[in-house]
Short mmCIF file of N, CA and C in Angstrom, two decimals:
data_model
loop_
_atom_site.label_atom_id
_atom_site.label_comp_id
_atom_site.label_asym_id
_atom_site.label_seq_id
_atom_site.Cartn_x
_atom_site.Cartn_y
_atom_site.Cartn_z
N MET A 1 -34.23 -7.52 -6.67
CA MET A 1 -32.89 -7.52 -6.12
C MET A 1 -32.94 -6.85 -4.74
N ASP A 2 -32.37 -7.50 -3.74
CA ASP A 2 -32.38 -6.92 -2.40
C ASP A 2 -31.36 -5.77 -2.30
N ASP A 3 -31.45 -5.02 -1.21
CA ASP A 3 -30.59 -3.84 -1.04
C ASP A 3 -29.11 -4.19 -1.04
N PHE A 4 -28.75 -5.29 -0.38
CA PHE A 4 -27.34 -5.67 -0.34
C PHE A 4 -26.83 -6.03 -1.73
N SER A 5 -27.62 -6.78 -2.48
CA SER A 5 -27.23 -7.13 -3.85
C SER A 5 -27.05 -5.87 -4.69
N ARG A 6 -27.97 -4.95 -4.54
CA ARG A 6 -27.89 -3.69 -5.29
C ARG A 6 -26.62 -2.92 -4.92
N SER A 7 -26.29 -2.90 -3.63
CA SER A 7 -25.08 -2.19 -3.21
C SER A 7 -23.83 -2.87 -3.76
N LEU A 8 -23.82 -4.19 -3.85
CA LEU A 8 -22.68 -4.89 -4.44
C LEU A 8 -22.56 -4.58 -5.94
N VAL A 9 -23.69 -4.54 -6.63
CA VAL A 9 -23.67 -4.21 -8.06
C VAL A 9 -23.15 -2.79 -8.27
N GLU A 10 -23.62 -1.86 -7.45
CA GLU A 10 -23.14 -0.48 -7.56
C GLU A 10 -21.65 -0.41 -7.23
N ALA A 11 -21.20 -1.16 -6.23
CA ALA A 11 -19.78 -1.18 -5.88
C ALA A 11 -18.96 -1.73 -7.04
N MET A 12 -19.47 -2.77 -7.71
CA MET A 12 -18.76 -3.31 -8.88
C MET A 12 -18.66 -2.25 -9.98
N GLN A 13 -19.71 -1.45 -10.14
CA GLN A 13 -19.68 -0.39 -11.14
C GLN A 13 -18.62 0.66 -10.78
N PHE A 14 -18.54 1.02 -9.50
CA PHE A 14 -17.50 1.98 -9.06
C PHE A 14 -16.12 1.45 -9.41
N GLU A 15 -15.88 0.18 -9.10
CA GLU A 15 -14.57 -0.42 -9.36
C GLU A 15 -14.30 -0.50 -10.86
N ASN A 16 -15.32 -0.80 -11.63
CA ASN A 16 -15.18 -0.85 -13.08
C ASN A 16 -14.85 0.52 -13.64
N ASP A 17 -15.54 1.55 -13.16
CA ASP A 17 -15.24 2.92 -13.60
C ASP A 17 -13.79 3.29 -13.28
N GLY A 18 -13.36 2.97 -12.06
CA GLY A 18 -11.98 3.26 -11.67
C GLY A 18 -10.98 2.51 -12.52
N TYR A 19 -11.27 1.23 -12.79
CA TYR A 19 -10.37 0.42 -13.63
C TYR A 19 -10.19 1.07 -14.99
N HIS A 20 -11.28 1.44 -15.63
CA HIS A 20 -11.18 2.03 -16.97
C HIS A 20 -10.51 3.40 -16.95
N HIS A 21 -10.79 4.18 -15.92
CA HIS A 21 -10.15 5.49 -15.81
C HIS A 21 -8.63 5.33 -15.67
N TYR A 22 -8.20 4.49 -14.74
CA TYR A 22 -6.77 4.34 -14.50
C TYR A 22 -6.06 3.64 -15.66
N THR A 23 -6.74 2.71 -16.33
CA THR A 23 -6.16 2.07 -17.51
C THR A 23 -5.91 3.10 -18.61
N THR A 24 -6.89 3.95 -18.85
CA THR A 24 -6.74 5.00 -19.85
C THR A 24 -5.61 5.96 -19.47
N ALA A 25 -5.56 6.34 -18.20
CA ALA A 25 -4.49 7.24 -17.74
C ALA A 25 -3.12 6.59 -17.94
N ALA A 26 -3.00 5.31 -17.66
CA ALA A 26 -1.73 4.60 -17.84
C ALA A 26 -1.33 4.58 -19.32
N GLN A 27 -2.30 4.43 -20.19
CA GLN A 27 -2.02 4.39 -21.63
C GLN A 27 -1.64 5.76 -22.18
N ARG A 28 -2.21 6.82 -21.62
CA ARG A 28 -2.03 8.15 -22.18
C ARG A 28 -0.80 8.89 -21.66
N THR A 29 -0.37 8.60 -20.44
CA THR A 29 0.74 9.37 -19.89
C THR A 29 2.06 8.94 -20.52
N GLU A 30 2.98 9.89 -20.60
CA GLU A 30 4.31 9.60 -21.13
C GLU A 30 5.32 9.34 -20.01
N ASP A 31 4.94 9.65 -18.78
CA ASP A 31 5.85 9.47 -17.65
C ASP A 31 5.87 8.00 -17.24
N PRO A 32 7.05 7.34 -17.27
CA PRO A 32 7.11 5.90 -16.96
C PRO A 32 6.60 5.55 -15.56
N LYS A 33 6.96 6.36 -14.55
CA LYS A 33 6.50 6.08 -13.19
C LYS A 33 4.98 6.23 -13.10
N ALA A 34 4.44 7.25 -13.77
CA ALA A 34 2.99 7.45 -13.77
C ALA A 34 2.29 6.28 -14.47
N ARG A 35 2.86 5.82 -15.58
CA ARG A 35 2.27 4.69 -16.30
C ARG A 35 2.20 3.47 -15.38
N GLN A 36 3.29 3.23 -14.66
CA GLN A 36 3.32 2.09 -13.74
C GLN A 36 2.29 2.26 -12.62
N MET A 37 2.24 3.44 -12.03
CA MET A 37 1.35 3.65 -10.88
C MET A 37 -0.12 3.63 -11.29
N PHE A 38 -0.46 4.28 -12.41
CA PHE A 38 -1.85 4.22 -12.87
C PHE A 38 -2.21 2.77 -13.22
N GLY A 39 -1.26 2.03 -13.77
CA GLY A 39 -1.50 0.62 -14.05
C GLY A 39 -1.76 -0.17 -12.78
N GLN A 40 -1.01 0.15 -11.72
CA GLN A 40 -1.22 -0.53 -10.45
C GLN A 40 -2.58 -0.18 -9.83
N LEU A 41 -2.96 1.09 -9.95
CA LEU A 41 -4.30 1.48 -9.48
C LEU A 41 -5.37 0.72 -10.24
N ALA A 42 -5.19 0.58 -11.56
CA ALA A 42 -6.14 -0.18 -12.38
C ALA A 42 -6.20 -1.64 -11.93
N GLU A 43 -5.03 -2.23 -11.65
CA GLU A 43 -5.00 -3.62 -11.17
C GLU A 43 -5.73 -3.76 -9.84
N ASP A 44 -5.53 -2.79 -8.95
CA ASP A 44 -6.25 -2.80 -7.67
C ASP A 44 -7.76 -2.80 -7.90
N GLU A 45 -8.21 -1.91 -8.77
CA GLU A 45 -9.65 -1.80 -9.04
C GLU A 45 -10.19 -3.10 -9.63
N LEU A 46 -9.43 -3.71 -10.51
CA LEU A 46 -9.85 -4.98 -11.10
C LEU A 46 -9.93 -6.07 -10.03
N GLY A 47 -8.95 -6.10 -9.13
CA GLY A 47 -8.99 -7.06 -8.02
C GLY A 47 -10.18 -6.83 -7.11
N HIS A 48 -10.48 -5.57 -6.85
CA HIS A 48 -11.65 -5.24 -6.03
C HIS A 48 -12.92 -5.74 -6.72
N HIS A 49 -13.00 -5.49 -8.03
CA HIS A 49 -14.18 -5.90 -8.80
C HIS A 49 -14.36 -7.41 -8.73
N LYS A 50 -13.28 -8.16 -8.93
CA LYS A 50 -13.36 -9.62 -8.90
C LYS A 50 -13.80 -10.12 -7.53
N THR A 51 -13.31 -9.49 -6.48
CA THR A 51 -13.71 -9.87 -5.13
C THR A 51 -15.20 -9.61 -4.91
N LEU A 52 -15.64 -8.45 -5.34
CA LEU A 52 -17.07 -8.10 -5.20
C LEU A 52 -17.94 -9.03 -6.03
N GLU A 53 -17.45 -9.37 -7.21
CA GLU A 53 -18.19 -10.28 -8.10
C GLU A 53 -18.37 -11.65 -7.42
N ALA A 54 -17.31 -12.14 -6.79
CA ALA A 54 -17.39 -13.43 -6.07
C ALA A 54 -18.36 -13.34 -4.90
N MET A 55 -18.34 -12.22 -4.21
CA MET A 55 -19.27 -12.03 -3.09
C MET A 55 -20.71 -11.95 -3.58
N PHE A 56 -20.90 -11.27 -4.69
CA PHE A 56 -22.25 -11.17 -5.26
C PHE A 56 -22.76 -12.56 -5.65
N ALA A 57 -21.92 -13.34 -6.33
CA ALA A 57 -22.31 -14.69 -6.74
C ALA A 57 -22.63 -15.55 -5.51
N ASP A 58 -21.79 -15.44 -4.48
CA ASP A 58 -22.01 -16.18 -3.24
C ASP A 58 -23.34 -15.78 -2.59
N HIS A 59 -23.59 -14.48 -2.56
CA HIS A 59 -24.83 -13.98 -1.96
C HIS A 59 -26.05 -14.45 -2.75
N GLN A 60 -25.95 -14.44 -4.07
CA GLN A 60 -27.07 -14.89 -4.90
C GLN A 60 -27.32 -16.38 -4.72
N LYS A 61 -26.26 -17.14 -4.61
CA LYS A 61 -26.36 -18.59 -4.50
C LYS A 61 -26.81 -19.02 -3.10
N GLN A 62 -26.23 -18.42 -2.06
CA GLN A 62 -26.48 -18.83 -0.68
C GLN A 62 -27.60 -18.06 -0.01
N GLY A 63 -27.91 -16.88 -0.55
CA GLY A 63 -28.92 -16.05 0.09
C GLY A 63 -28.36 -15.19 1.21
N SER A 64 -27.07 -15.34 1.46
CA SER A 64 -26.41 -14.50 2.47
C SER A 64 -24.92 -14.44 2.13
N LEU A 65 -24.21 -13.61 2.83
CA LEU A 65 -22.79 -13.45 2.59
C LEU A 65 -22.02 -14.47 3.41
N LYS A 66 -21.37 -15.41 2.75
CA LYS A 66 -20.61 -16.45 3.45
C LYS A 66 -19.12 -16.13 3.47
N LEU A 67 -18.66 -15.38 2.49
CA LEU A 67 -17.24 -15.06 2.42
C LEU A 67 -16.87 -14.01 3.45
N LYS A 68 -15.66 -14.10 3.96
CA LYS A 68 -15.16 -13.09 4.90
C LYS A 68 -14.79 -11.83 4.12
N PRO A 69 -14.88 -10.68 4.75
CA PRO A 69 -14.42 -9.47 4.08
C PRO A 69 -12.97 -9.62 3.65
N PRO A 70 -12.65 -9.20 2.46
CA PRO A 70 -11.30 -9.40 1.92
C PRO A 70 -10.25 -8.54 2.61
N ARG A 71 -9.04 -9.03 2.61
CA ARG A 71 -7.89 -8.26 3.10
C ARG A 71 -6.94 -8.11 1.92
N ILE A 72 -7.25 -7.17 1.07
CA ILE A 72 -6.43 -6.95 -0.12
C ILE A 72 -5.51 -5.78 0.14
N LYS A 73 -4.22 -6.00 -0.08
CA LYS A 73 -3.25 -4.93 0.07
C LYS A 73 -3.11 -4.23 -1.27
N SER A 74 -3.19 -2.92 -1.23
CA SER A 74 -3.06 -2.13 -2.44
C SER A 74 -1.64 -2.22 -2.97
N LYS A 75 -1.52 -2.13 -4.29
CA LYS A 75 -0.21 -2.12 -4.92
C LYS A 75 0.43 -0.72 -4.87
N VAL A 76 -0.34 0.28 -4.51
CA VAL A 76 0.18 1.65 -4.45
C VAL A 76 0.63 1.96 -3.03
N ASP A 77 1.65 2.78 -2.93
CA ASP A 77 2.20 3.14 -1.62
C ASP A 77 2.11 4.65 -1.44
N PRO A 78 1.13 5.10 -0.65
CA PRO A 78 0.97 6.55 -0.46
C PRO A 78 2.05 7.17 0.41
N ALA A 79 2.96 6.37 0.97
CA ALA A 79 3.98 6.91 1.88
C ALA A 79 5.06 7.70 1.15
N GLN A 80 5.22 7.47 -0.14
CA GLN A 80 6.25 8.20 -0.89
C GLN A 80 5.87 9.66 -1.05
N GLU A 81 6.88 10.54 -1.18
CA GLU A 81 6.59 11.97 -1.37
C GLU A 81 5.81 12.19 -2.66
N SER A 82 6.21 11.50 -3.71
CA SER A 82 5.52 11.59 -5.00
C SER A 82 5.19 10.17 -5.44
N PRO A 83 4.04 9.63 -4.99
CA PRO A 83 3.74 8.22 -5.23
C PRO A 83 3.45 7.86 -6.68
N ILE A 84 3.11 8.85 -7.51
CA ILE A 84 2.74 8.52 -8.89
C ILE A 84 3.79 8.99 -9.89
N PHE A 85 4.17 10.25 -9.82
CA PHE A 85 5.03 10.82 -10.85
C PHE A 85 6.47 10.96 -10.41
N SER A 86 7.38 10.94 -11.39
CA SER A 86 8.79 11.14 -11.12
C SER A 86 9.04 12.61 -10.81
N SER A 87 10.16 12.89 -10.17
CA SER A 87 10.49 14.28 -9.84
C SER A 87 10.71 15.09 -11.12
N GLU A 88 11.18 14.45 -12.18
CA GLU A 88 11.35 15.15 -13.47
C GLU A 88 10.01 15.61 -14.02
N PHE A 89 8.97 14.84 -13.75
CA PHE A 89 7.64 15.20 -14.23
C PHE A 89 7.21 16.55 -13.64
N ARG A 90 7.52 16.77 -12.37
CA ARG A 90 7.13 18.02 -11.70
C ARG A 90 7.77 19.22 -12.39
N GLU A 91 8.99 19.04 -12.88
CA GLU A 91 9.70 20.13 -13.53
C GLU A 91 9.03 20.56 -14.84
N ARG A 92 8.31 19.65 -15.48
CA ARG A 92 7.65 19.97 -16.75
C ARG A 92 6.13 19.78 -16.66
N VAL A 93 5.60 20.01 -15.47
CA VAL A 93 4.18 19.76 -15.20
C VAL A 93 3.26 20.75 -15.91
N GLY A 94 3.76 21.90 -16.31
CA GLY A 94 2.92 22.95 -16.89
C GLY A 94 2.08 22.51 -18.07
N ASP A 95 2.60 21.60 -18.89
CA ASP A 95 1.83 21.16 -20.06
C ASP A 95 1.22 19.77 -19.86
N LYS A 96 1.16 19.31 -18.64
CA LYS A 96 0.62 17.98 -18.34
C LYS A 96 -0.83 18.06 -17.88
N HIS A 97 -1.66 18.67 -18.69
CA HIS A 97 -3.06 18.88 -18.33
C HIS A 97 -3.82 17.56 -18.18
N TYR A 98 -3.55 16.60 -19.07
CA TYR A 98 -4.26 15.33 -18.98
C TYR A 98 -3.97 14.63 -17.64
N GLU A 99 -2.70 14.56 -17.28
CA GLU A 99 -2.33 13.85 -16.05
C GLU A 99 -2.92 14.53 -14.82
N MET A 100 -2.90 15.86 -14.80
CA MET A 100 -3.48 16.58 -13.67
C MET A 100 -4.99 16.34 -13.60
N SER A 101 -5.64 16.30 -14.76
CA SER A 101 -7.07 15.99 -14.79
C SER A 101 -7.32 14.56 -14.34
N ALA A 102 -6.46 13.64 -14.75
CA ALA A 102 -6.62 12.23 -14.36
C ALA A 102 -6.55 12.08 -12.85
N ILE A 103 -5.66 12.83 -12.21
CA ILE A 103 -5.57 12.80 -10.75
C ILE A 103 -6.86 13.35 -10.15
N SER A 104 -7.31 14.50 -10.63
CA SER A 104 -8.54 15.12 -10.09
C SER A 104 -9.74 14.21 -10.25
N ILE A 105 -9.88 13.60 -11.41
CA ILE A 105 -11.01 12.70 -11.66
C ILE A 105 -10.89 11.46 -10.76
N GLY A 106 -9.68 10.94 -10.62
CA GLY A 106 -9.47 9.81 -9.73
C GLY A 106 -9.87 10.12 -8.30
N ILE A 107 -9.53 11.33 -7.84
CA ILE A 107 -9.91 11.75 -6.48
C ILE A 107 -11.43 11.75 -6.35
N LEU A 108 -12.11 12.29 -7.34
CA LEU A 108 -13.59 12.33 -7.30
C LEU A 108 -14.18 10.92 -7.30
N LEU A 109 -13.62 10.03 -8.11
CA LEU A 109 -14.11 8.64 -8.15
C LEU A 109 -13.93 7.97 -6.79
N GLU A 110 -12.76 8.15 -6.20
CA GLU A 110 -12.48 7.52 -4.90
C GLU A 110 -13.38 8.11 -3.80
N GLN A 111 -13.54 9.44 -3.80
CA GLN A 111 -14.42 10.07 -2.80
C GLN A 111 -15.85 9.58 -2.94
N ASN A 112 -16.32 9.47 -4.16
CA ASN A 112 -17.69 8.98 -4.40
C ASN A 112 -17.86 7.55 -3.89
N SER A 113 -16.88 6.72 -4.17
CA SER A 113 -16.93 5.33 -3.70
C SER A 113 -16.97 5.28 -2.17
N ILE A 114 -16.09 6.05 -1.53
CA ILE A 114 -16.02 6.05 -0.07
C ILE A 114 -17.35 6.49 0.53
N GLU A 115 -17.92 7.57 0.02
CA GLU A 115 -19.19 8.06 0.57
C GLU A 115 -20.31 7.05 0.35
N SER A 116 -20.34 6.41 -0.81
CA SER A 116 -21.36 5.39 -1.07
C SER A 116 -21.19 4.21 -0.13
N TYR A 117 -19.95 3.75 0.06
CA TYR A 117 -19.71 2.62 0.95
C TYR A 117 -20.08 2.96 2.39
N LYS A 118 -19.86 4.20 2.80
CA LYS A 118 -20.26 4.61 4.15
C LYS A 118 -21.78 4.57 4.30
N THR A 119 -22.48 4.98 3.25
CA THR A 119 -23.94 4.92 3.27
C THR A 119 -24.41 3.47 3.36
N TYR A 120 -23.82 2.59 2.54
CA TYR A 120 -24.20 1.18 2.57
C TYR A 120 -23.90 0.58 3.95
N ARG A 121 -22.78 0.96 4.54
CA ARG A 121 -22.42 0.45 5.87
C ARG A 121 -23.47 0.86 6.90
N ARG A 122 -23.89 2.12 6.85
CA ARG A 122 -24.92 2.59 7.79
C ARG A 122 -26.23 1.83 7.62
N GLN A 123 -26.55 1.47 6.39
CA GLN A 123 -27.82 0.79 6.11
C GLN A 123 -27.76 -0.70 6.43
N ALA A 124 -26.56 -1.26 6.51
CA ALA A 124 -26.41 -2.70 6.73
C ALA A 124 -26.88 -3.09 8.13
N LYS A 125 -27.52 -4.25 8.20
CA LYS A 125 -28.02 -4.75 9.47
C LYS A 125 -27.08 -5.80 10.08
N GLU A 126 -26.37 -6.53 9.23
CA GLU A 126 -25.49 -7.59 9.70
C GLU A 126 -24.07 -7.05 9.90
N LEU A 127 -23.43 -7.51 10.98
CA LEU A 127 -22.06 -7.09 11.28
C LEU A 127 -21.10 -7.48 10.13
N ARG A 128 -21.30 -8.66 9.57
CA ARG A 128 -20.44 -9.14 8.49
C ARG A 128 -20.50 -8.19 7.28
N ILE A 129 -21.67 -7.70 6.99
CA ILE A 129 -21.82 -6.77 5.86
C ILE A 129 -21.19 -5.43 6.19
N LYS A 130 -21.35 -4.98 7.43
CA LYS A 130 -20.69 -3.74 7.86
C LYS A 130 -19.17 -3.87 7.71
N ARG A 131 -18.63 -5.04 8.06
CA ARG A 131 -17.19 -5.28 7.93
C ARG A 131 -16.75 -5.26 6.47
N LEU A 132 -17.59 -5.80 5.61
CA LEU A 132 -17.28 -5.75 4.18
C LEU A 132 -17.13 -4.31 3.73
N PHE A 133 -18.08 -3.47 4.08
CA PHE A 133 -18.00 -2.08 3.65
C PHE A 133 -16.85 -1.34 4.32
N ASN A 134 -16.47 -1.72 5.53
CA ASN A 134 -15.28 -1.15 6.14
C ASN A 134 -14.03 -1.49 5.31
N ALA A 135 -13.96 -2.73 4.84
CA ALA A 135 -12.82 -3.14 4.00
C ALA A 135 -12.81 -2.35 2.70
N LEU A 136 -13.97 -2.19 2.09
CA LEU A 136 -14.06 -1.42 0.84
C LEU A 136 -13.64 0.03 1.06
N ILE A 137 -14.06 0.60 2.17
CA ILE A 137 -13.69 1.98 2.50
C ILE A 137 -12.17 2.09 2.63
N ARG A 138 -11.55 1.13 3.31
CA ARG A 138 -10.08 1.15 3.47
C ARG A 138 -9.38 1.05 2.11
N TRP A 139 -9.88 0.21 1.21
CA TRP A 139 -9.30 0.11 -0.13
C TRP A 139 -9.25 1.48 -0.78
N GLU A 140 -10.42 2.10 -0.80
CA GLU A 140 -10.54 3.36 -1.53
C GLU A 140 -9.81 4.50 -0.82
N GLU A 141 -9.76 4.47 0.50
CA GLU A 141 -9.03 5.52 1.23
C GLU A 141 -7.54 5.48 0.89
N GLN A 142 -6.99 4.29 0.67
CA GLN A 142 -5.59 4.20 0.27
C GLN A 142 -5.36 4.86 -1.08
N HIS A 143 -6.25 4.59 -2.01
CA HIS A 143 -6.13 5.23 -3.32
C HIS A 143 -6.30 6.74 -3.21
N LEU A 144 -7.29 7.15 -2.43
CA LEU A 144 -7.54 8.59 -2.26
C LEU A 144 -6.32 9.27 -1.66
N GLU A 145 -5.75 8.69 -0.63
CA GLU A 145 -4.56 9.27 0.00
C GLU A 145 -3.42 9.42 -1.01
N THR A 146 -3.21 8.41 -1.83
CA THR A 146 -2.16 8.46 -2.85
C THR A 146 -2.40 9.59 -3.83
N LEU A 147 -3.62 9.69 -4.31
CA LEU A 147 -3.95 10.72 -5.31
C LEU A 147 -3.88 12.13 -4.74
N VAL A 148 -4.39 12.32 -3.53
CA VAL A 148 -4.36 13.65 -2.91
C VAL A 148 -2.92 14.07 -2.65
N LYS A 149 -2.12 13.15 -2.15
CA LYS A 149 -0.71 13.46 -1.89
C LYS A 149 -0.01 13.87 -3.19
N GLN A 150 -0.30 13.14 -4.26
CA GLN A 150 0.31 13.47 -5.54
C GLN A 150 -0.16 14.82 -6.05
N GLN A 151 -1.44 15.08 -5.92
CA GLN A 151 -1.98 16.37 -6.36
C GLN A 151 -1.31 17.52 -5.60
N GLN A 152 -1.18 17.37 -4.30
CA GLN A 152 -0.55 18.41 -3.48
C GLN A 152 0.92 18.61 -3.88
N PHE A 153 1.61 17.53 -4.22
CA PHE A 153 3.01 17.61 -4.62
C PHE A 153 3.18 18.41 -5.91
N LEU A 154 2.24 18.27 -6.82
CA LEU A 154 2.35 18.90 -8.14
C LEU A 154 1.63 20.24 -8.26
N GLN A 155 0.65 20.48 -7.41
CA GLN A 155 -0.29 21.57 -7.63
C GLN A 155 0.36 22.95 -7.73
N SER A 156 1.22 23.32 -6.81
CA SER A 156 1.80 24.67 -6.86
C SER A 156 2.63 24.87 -8.12
N ALA A 157 3.39 23.85 -8.52
CA ALA A 157 4.18 23.96 -9.76
C ALA A 157 3.26 24.07 -10.98
N TYR A 158 2.18 23.31 -10.97
CA TYR A 158 1.22 23.35 -12.09
C TYR A 158 0.55 24.72 -12.16
N TRP A 159 0.09 25.23 -11.02
CA TRP A 159 -0.56 26.53 -10.99
C TRP A 159 0.39 27.64 -11.44
N GLU A 160 1.61 27.57 -10.96
CA GLU A 160 2.59 28.60 -11.33
C GLU A 160 2.87 28.56 -12.83
N ALA A 161 3.08 27.37 -13.36
CA ALA A 161 3.39 27.23 -14.79
C ALA A 161 2.24 27.70 -15.68
N ASN A 162 1.02 27.57 -15.18
CA ASN A 162 -0.15 27.93 -15.98
C ASN A 162 -0.80 29.24 -15.54
N ARG A 163 -0.13 29.94 -14.62
CA ARG A 163 -0.58 31.25 -14.13
C ARG A 163 -2.01 31.21 -13.58
N PHE A 164 -2.31 30.15 -12.80
CA PHE A 164 -3.63 30.03 -12.18
C PHE A 164 -3.74 30.84 -10.91
N ALA A 165 -2.63 31.13 -10.28
CA ALA A 165 -2.67 31.86 -9.01
C ALA A 165 -1.48 32.81 -8.94
N PRO A 166 -1.65 33.94 -8.33
CA PRO A 166 -0.51 34.85 -8.19
C PRO A 166 0.48 34.32 -7.15
N PHE A 167 1.76 34.46 -7.45
CA PHE A 167 2.80 33.99 -6.53
C PHE A 167 3.72 35.13 -6.19
#
């Protein structure tokens, strides 16, 4: 397997990991807005995986990348103050350990994907492949921005409720 094929397979694994993480988070949370948003993140990851799978098949069949880098718009909107959880959720965040962990794990998954895609982009020799990894980086940066913004929105209330930091 050539380096580009290997990077596509690894990218598919990243997207698969994200899909399963966000699907589980959507199933476990009791907050309706969180269920919807985690579900949308899962759908995004599944769409990314399908796109990568098509590119991998094209690369295996043609010996090169013929498809243009995808322009997939994320279903999540990081512009909202609280893009994942309802404001009521923040009021009772103290016992929401699973959801807070799901956000933290999601951040780590997205950061790992971004760093890997940046490495693949640096190693790529063809401009078209570099553009592909730029598109992948943008996908994951949108998710990362959403998750970080949500974590920041909830963090002080969560810490205060659980006495993690003096206030």
